[in-house]
Each structure stands twice: as structure tokens, then as C-alpha cells.
Amino acid sequence: MRQLPQSILFCCDHNAVRSPMAEGIMKKFYGTGTYVQSVGVTNDMEIDGFAIAVCQELDVELSRHRSRSFDEMEQWGDDLSSFDLVVALSPASQRRALELTRYYHLTVEYWQILDPTGLGETRDAKLASYRQTRDQIARHLIDHWGQPTRVQ
């Protein structure tokens, strides 16, 4: 079990499903002692309704999340070098994070997390795919930092 980082950045392709889920679940599990943010390679999508729904089942609120890209993050003053750990949840975001961090001594990890978008024909099947993604993220968090310290 590792010690929680001071700051962590989750990234994926669009900052609409996987990285916002990871950000929200991390905050729910471990509180505000760690600065947690999320970004995408692009921000061409709003937060996904299915991601909101399956996270709400864990009492994790995502409906107010605003998607942002790596470029916007830097424009808004969040310097990549200020994060202790970058966790990439997609191959494209891993490449982008590695490109951006080659000038900093920064740890970039890749977690292979299912992209549930486009999976499932029915609403129930789609929700099942999103739950699978949510549960993969939760498992990775627990494997890294132990049982949640803040679950009500």
C-alpha cells in the first residue's frame, strides 16, 4: 500500500467519462487531503450522463463537472509540474502526458480502464458497461491506496 500523493491528475481522451469518474471517486474515498483534478486530451464532449448516473449510485456527484483539456488546464494556471502523480486512463492520454512531462521529473502511470462509450444496445446494457468502468477505477484506487477512508 502506498501513501496518498499530495496531488494527482487523472487524464483520458475527452474528460467526459473515465477521468471525471476517477476524480470523483478518489475525492469520495480519500477526502480532501490530496489535490485531485482531471483533464482530457481534448474537451470536445460534456460530462457523460451514464457516468453521472453510475457514480450517483456511490453518492459521487459528477453533474457539475466541466470538461477541460491539458491545454486549458495550463491556461487556467494548473501547472502539470505541480502534480505528484499523473494517472492516464487511455493510451492517447498516456502519450500526451508523457509528451508534456518529459521536461519534469513526474511519475506517469497507465491504468488500463474500459472505455464504456458505445458499448451496449439498451439503457441497462450501457449502464452495466459504465458500472464495470466505475468498479475498475475503484479497484485500482483501493489496490494503490487501501480501503476508502471516507465512505459514509
PDB file of C-alpha atoms in Angstrom:
ATOM      1  CA  MET A   1       0.000   0.000   0.000  1.00  0.00           C
ATOM      2  CA  ARG A   2       1.358   3.375  -0.972  1.00  0.00           C
ATOM      3  CA  GLN A   3       0.974   6.699   0.758  1.00  0.00           C
ATOM      4  CA  LEU A   4      -1.545   9.032  -0.863  1.00  0.00           C
ATOM      5  CA  PRO A   5       0.102  11.602  -3.140  1.00  0.00           C
ATOM      6  CA  GLN A   6      -0.164  15.317  -2.338  1.00  0.00           C
ATOM      7  CA  SER A   7      -1.686  15.875  -5.784  1.00  0.00           C
ATOM      8  CA  ILE A   8      -2.928  13.641  -8.575  1.00  0.00           C
ATOM      9  CA  LEU A   9      -4.135  14.292 -12.110  1.00  0.00           C
ATOM     10  CA  PHE A  10      -6.336  11.759 -13.892  1.00  0.00           C
ATOM     11  CA  CYS A  11      -6.481  12.003 -17.677  1.00  0.00           C
ATOM     12  CA  CYS A  12      -8.356  10.306 -20.508  1.00  0.00           C
ATOM     13  CA  ASP A  13      -9.436  11.154 -24.045  1.00  0.00           C
ATOM     14  CA  HIS A  14     -12.266  13.669 -23.535  1.00  0.00           C
ATOM     15  CA  ASN A  15     -12.540  14.275 -19.750  1.00  0.00           C
ATOM     16  CA  ALA A  16     -16.162  13.153 -20.038  1.00  0.00           C
ATOM     17  CA  VAL A  17     -16.225   9.596 -18.597  1.00  0.00           C
ATOM     18  CA  ARG A  18     -13.173   7.865 -17.103  1.00  0.00           C
ATOM     19  CA  SER A  19     -11.103  10.738 -15.684  1.00  0.00           C
ATOM     20  CA  PRO A  20     -14.066  12.581 -14.078  1.00  0.00           C
ATOM     21  CA  MET A  21     -15.190   9.251 -12.582  1.00  0.00           C
ATOM     22  CA  ALA A  22     -11.694   8.701 -11.169  1.00  0.00           C
ATOM     23  CA  GLU A  23     -11.533  12.259  -9.823  1.00  0.00           C
ATOM     24  CA  GLY A  24     -14.927  11.988  -8.124  1.00  0.00           C
ATOM     25  CA  ILE A  25     -14.350   8.520  -6.672  1.00  0.00           C
ATOM     26  CA  MET A  26     -10.872   9.474  -5.402  1.00  0.00           C
ATOM     27  CA  LYS A  27     -12.324  12.504  -3.582  1.00  0.00           C
ATOM     28  CA  LYS A  28     -15.147  10.387  -2.144  1.00  0.00           C
ATOM     29  CA  PHE A  29     -12.809   7.612  -0.979  1.00  0.00           C
ATOM     30  CA  TYR A  30      -9.932   9.651   0.453  1.00  0.00           C
ATOM     31  CA  GLY A  31     -11.195  13.146   1.183  1.00  0.00           C
ATOM     32  CA  THR A  32      -9.575  16.482   0.523  1.00  0.00           C
ATOM     33  CA  GLY A  33      -6.060  15.746   1.779  1.00  0.00           C
ATOM     34  CA  THR A  34      -4.981  15.099  -1.804  1.00  0.00           C
ATOM     35  CA  TYR A  35      -5.475  17.713  -4.537  1.00  0.00           C
ATOM     36  CA  VAL A  36      -7.307  15.855  -7.327  1.00  0.00           C
ATOM     37  CA  GLN A  37      -8.035  17.093 -10.850  1.00  0.00           C
ATOM     38  CA  SER A  38      -8.868  15.558 -14.220  1.00  0.00           C
ATOM     39  CA  VAL A  39      -8.316  16.509 -17.853  1.00  0.00           C
ATOM     40  CA  GLY A  40      -8.667  15.111 -21.340  1.00  0.00           C
ATOM     41  CA  VAL A  41      -6.535  15.186 -24.446  1.00  0.00           C
ATOM     42  CA  THR A  42      -9.444  17.234 -25.848  1.00  0.00           C
ATOM     43  CA  ASN A  43     -12.583  18.605 -24.224  1.00  0.00           C
ATOM     44  CA  ASP A  44     -14.972  18.257 -27.119  1.00  0.00           C
ATOM     45  CA  MET A  45     -17.634  16.487 -25.022  1.00  0.00           C
ATOM     46  CA  GLU A  46     -19.639  17.340 -21.916  1.00  0.00           C
ATOM     47  CA  ILE A  47     -19.729  15.015 -18.920  1.00  0.00           C
ATOM     48  CA  ASP A  48     -21.471  11.787 -19.923  1.00  0.00           C
ATOM     49  CA  GLY A  49     -24.950  11.151 -18.490  1.00  0.00           C
ATOM     50  CA  PHE A  50     -24.275   7.467 -17.908  1.00  0.00           C
ATOM     51  CA  ALA A  51     -21.092   8.339 -15.970  1.00  0.00           C
ATOM     52  CA  ILE A  52     -23.153  10.719 -13.815  1.00  0.00           C
ATOM     53  CA  ALA A  53     -25.779   8.010 -13.209  1.00  0.00           C
ATOM     54  CA  VAL A  54     -23.443   5.185 -12.156  1.00  0.00           C
ATOM     55  CA  CYS A  55     -21.354   7.458  -9.928  1.00  0.00           C
ATOM     56  CA  GLN A  56     -24.521   8.760  -8.265  1.00  0.00           C
ATOM     57  CA  GLU A  57     -25.087   5.142  -7.139  1.00  0.00           C
ATOM     58  CA  LEU A  58     -21.927   5.598  -4.992  1.00  0.00           C
ATOM     59  CA  ASP A  59     -23.056   9.064  -3.879  1.00  0.00           C
ATOM     60  CA  VAL A  60     -20.396  10.658  -6.099  1.00  0.00           C
ATOM     61  CA  GLU A  61     -21.673  13.866  -7.712  1.00  0.00           C
ATOM     62  CA  LEU A  62     -20.443  14.466 -11.270  1.00  0.00           C
ATOM     63  CA  SER A  63     -23.234  16.585 -12.776  1.00  0.00           C
ATOM     64  CA  ARG A  64     -21.376  19.858 -12.138  1.00  0.00           C
ATOM     65  CA  HIS A  65     -18.147  18.626 -13.742  1.00  0.00           C
ATOM     66  CA  ARG A  66     -16.880  20.774 -16.611  1.00  0.00           C
ATOM     67  CA  SER A  67     -14.642  19.001 -19.110  1.00  0.00           C
ATOM     68  CA  ARG A  68     -11.247  20.533 -19.806  1.00  0.00           C
ATOM     69  CA  SER A  69      -8.172  19.675 -21.826  1.00  0.00           C
ATOM     70  CA  PHE A  70      -4.467  19.637 -20.955  1.00  0.00           C
ATOM     71  CA  ASP A  71      -4.090  22.942 -22.819  1.00  0.00           C
ATOM     72  CA  GLU A  72      -6.916  24.611 -20.886  1.00  0.00           C
ATOM     73  CA  MET A  73      -5.546  23.295 -17.616  1.00  0.00           C
ATOM     74  CA  GLU A  74      -2.275  25.110 -18.250  1.00  0.00           C
ATOM     75  CA  GLN A  75      -4.112  28.268 -19.397  1.00  0.00           C
ATOM     76  CA  TRP A  76      -6.069  28.233 -16.114  1.00  0.00           C
ATOM     77  CA  GLY A  77      -2.869  28.086 -14.106  1.00  0.00           C
ATOM     78  CA  ASP A  78      -2.708  24.403 -13.109  1.00  0.00           C
ATOM     79  CA  ASP A  79       0.879  23.598 -13.956  1.00  0.00           C
ATOM     80  CA  LEU A  80       1.474  19.936 -14.791  1.00  0.00           C
ATOM     81  CA  SER A  81       4.720  20.024 -12.833  1.00  0.00           C
ATOM     82  CA  SER A  82       2.772  20.737  -9.634  1.00  0.00           C
ATOM     83  CA  PHE A  83       1.238  17.240  -9.653  1.00  0.00           C
ATOM     84  CA  ASP A  84       2.998  14.371  -7.869  1.00  0.00           C
ATOM     85  CA  LEU A  85       1.309  11.731  -9.997  1.00  0.00           C
ATOM     86  CA  VAL A  86      -0.421  11.646 -13.377  1.00  0.00           C
ATOM     87  CA  VAL A  87      -2.664   8.623 -13.971  1.00  0.00           C
ATOM     88  CA  ALA A  88      -3.542   8.052 -17.631  1.00  0.00           C
ATOM     89  CA  LEU A  89      -6.712   6.060 -18.234  1.00  0.00           C
ATOM     90  CA  SER A  90      -6.378   5.808 -22.016  1.00  0.00           C
ATOM     91  CA  PRO A  91      -3.455   5.236 -24.411  1.00  0.00           C
ATOM     92  CA  ALA A  92      -3.884   8.668 -26.050  1.00  0.00           C
ATOM     93  CA  SER A  93      -3.816  10.453 -22.707  1.00  0.00           C
ATOM     94  CA  GLN A  94      -0.750   8.463 -21.652  1.00  0.00           C
ATOM     95  CA  ARG A  95       1.088   9.630 -24.797  1.00  0.00           C
ATOM     96  CA  ARG A  96       0.040  13.248 -24.197  1.00  0.00           C
ATOM     97  CA  ALA A  97       1.034  13.121 -20.521  1.00  0.00           C
ATOM     98  CA  LEU A  98       4.434  11.639 -21.372  1.00  0.00           C
ATOM     99  CA  GLU A  99       4.989  14.337 -24.016  1.00  0.00           C
ATOM    100  CA  LEU A 100       4.139  17.078 -21.541  1.00  0.00           C
ATOM    101  CA  THR A 101       6.128  15.605 -18.671  1.00  0.00           C
ATOM    102  CA  ARG A 102       9.399  14.917 -20.438  1.00  0.00           C
ATOM    103  CA  TYR A 103      10.659  18.241 -19.060  1.00  0.00           C
ATOM    104  CA  TYR A 104       9.637  17.470 -15.479  1.00  0.00           C
ATOM    105  CA  HIS A 105      10.516  14.706 -13.063  1.00  0.00           C
ATOM    106  CA  LEU A 106       6.969  13.420 -12.825  1.00  0.00           C
ATOM    107  CA  THR A 107       5.506   9.964 -12.430  1.00  0.00           C
ATOM    108  CA  VAL A 108       3.020   8.929 -15.130  1.00  0.00           C
ATOM    109  CA  GLU A 109       1.136   5.672 -14.586  1.00  0.00           C
ATOM    110  CA  TYR A 110      -1.140   3.953 -17.057  1.00  0.00           C
ATOM    111  CA  TRP A 111      -4.227   2.151 -15.759  1.00  0.00           C
ATOM    112  CA  GLN A 112      -5.987   0.098 -18.403  1.00  0.00           C
ATOM    113  CA  ILE A 113      -9.623   1.071 -17.866  1.00  0.00           C
ATOM    114  CA  LEU A 114     -12.510   0.048 -20.121  1.00  0.00           C
ATOM    115  CA  ASP A 115     -13.948   2.833 -22.285  1.00  0.00           C
ATOM    116  CA  PRO A 116     -17.693   2.159 -21.944  1.00  0.00           C
ATOM    117  CA  THR A 117     -18.842   4.671 -24.564  1.00  0.00           C
ATOM    118  CA  GLY A 118     -20.592   2.958 -27.437  1.00  0.00           C
ATOM    119  CA  LEU A 119     -20.972  -0.345 -25.591  1.00  0.00           C
ATOM    120  CA  GLY A 120     -24.400  -1.889 -25.045  1.00  0.00           C
ATOM    121  CA  GLU A 121     -27.576  -1.656 -27.078  1.00  0.00           C
ATOM    122  CA  THR A 122     -30.075  -0.951 -24.296  1.00  0.00           C
ATOM    123  CA  ARG A 123     -30.005   1.503 -21.410  1.00  0.00           C
ATOM    124  CA  ASP A 124     -29.453  -1.376 -18.957  1.00  0.00           C
ATOM    125  CA  ALA A 125     -26.583  -2.775 -21.035  1.00  0.00           C
ATOM    126  CA  LYS A 126     -24.981   0.670 -21.274  1.00  0.00           C
ATOM    127  CA  LEU A 127     -25.313   1.180 -17.513  1.00  0.00           C
ATOM    128  CA  ALA A 128     -23.696  -2.227 -16.934  1.00  0.00           C
ATOM    129  CA  SER A 129     -20.668  -1.181 -19.048  1.00  0.00           C
ATOM    130  CA  TYR A 130     -20.329   2.109 -17.176  1.00  0.00           C
ATOM    131  CA  ARG A 131     -20.599   0.305 -13.829  1.00  0.00           C
ATOM    132  CA  GLN A 132     -17.804  -2.005 -14.962  1.00  0.00           C
ATOM    133  CA  THR A 133     -15.617   1.034 -15.711  1.00  0.00           C
ATOM    134  CA  ARG A 134     -16.531   2.673 -12.380  1.00  0.00           C
ATOM    135  CA  ASP A 135     -15.733  -0.530 -10.490  1.00  0.00           C
ATOM    136  CA  GLN A 136     -12.385  -0.967 -12.312  1.00  0.00           C
ATOM    137  CA  ILE A 137     -11.401   2.553 -11.241  1.00  0.00           C
ATOM    138  CA  ALA A 138     -12.482   1.910  -7.635  1.00  0.00           C
ATOM    139  CA  ARG A 139     -10.468  -1.350  -7.567  1.00  0.00           C
ATOM    140  CA  HIS A 140      -7.344   0.400  -8.846  1.00  0.00           C
ATOM    141  CA  LEU A 141      -7.707   3.127  -6.206  1.00  0.00           C
ATOM    142  CA  ILE A 142      -8.110   0.577  -3.397  1.00  0.00           C
ATOM    143  CA  ASP A 143      -5.211  -1.532  -4.718  1.00  0.00           C
ATOM    144  CA  HIS A 144      -2.968   1.560  -4.652  1.00  0.00           C
ATOM    145  CA  TRP A 145      -4.090   3.407  -1.509  1.00  0.00           C
ATOM    146  CA  GLY A 146      -6.112   0.968   0.574  1.00  0.00           C
ATOM    147  CA  GLN A 147      -9.682   0.898   1.717  1.00  0.00           C
ATOM    148  CA  PRO A 148     -11.604   4.158   1.467  1.00  0.00           C
ATOM    149  CA  THR A 149     -11.177   6.382   4.487  1.00  0.00           C
ATOM    150  CA  ARG A 150     -14.313   8.468   3.950  1.00  0.00           C
ATOM    151  CA  VAL A 151     -17.136   6.162   2.892  1.00  0.00           C
ATOM    152  CA  GLN A 152     -20.323   7.017   4.776  1.00  0.00           C
TER     153      GLN A 152
END
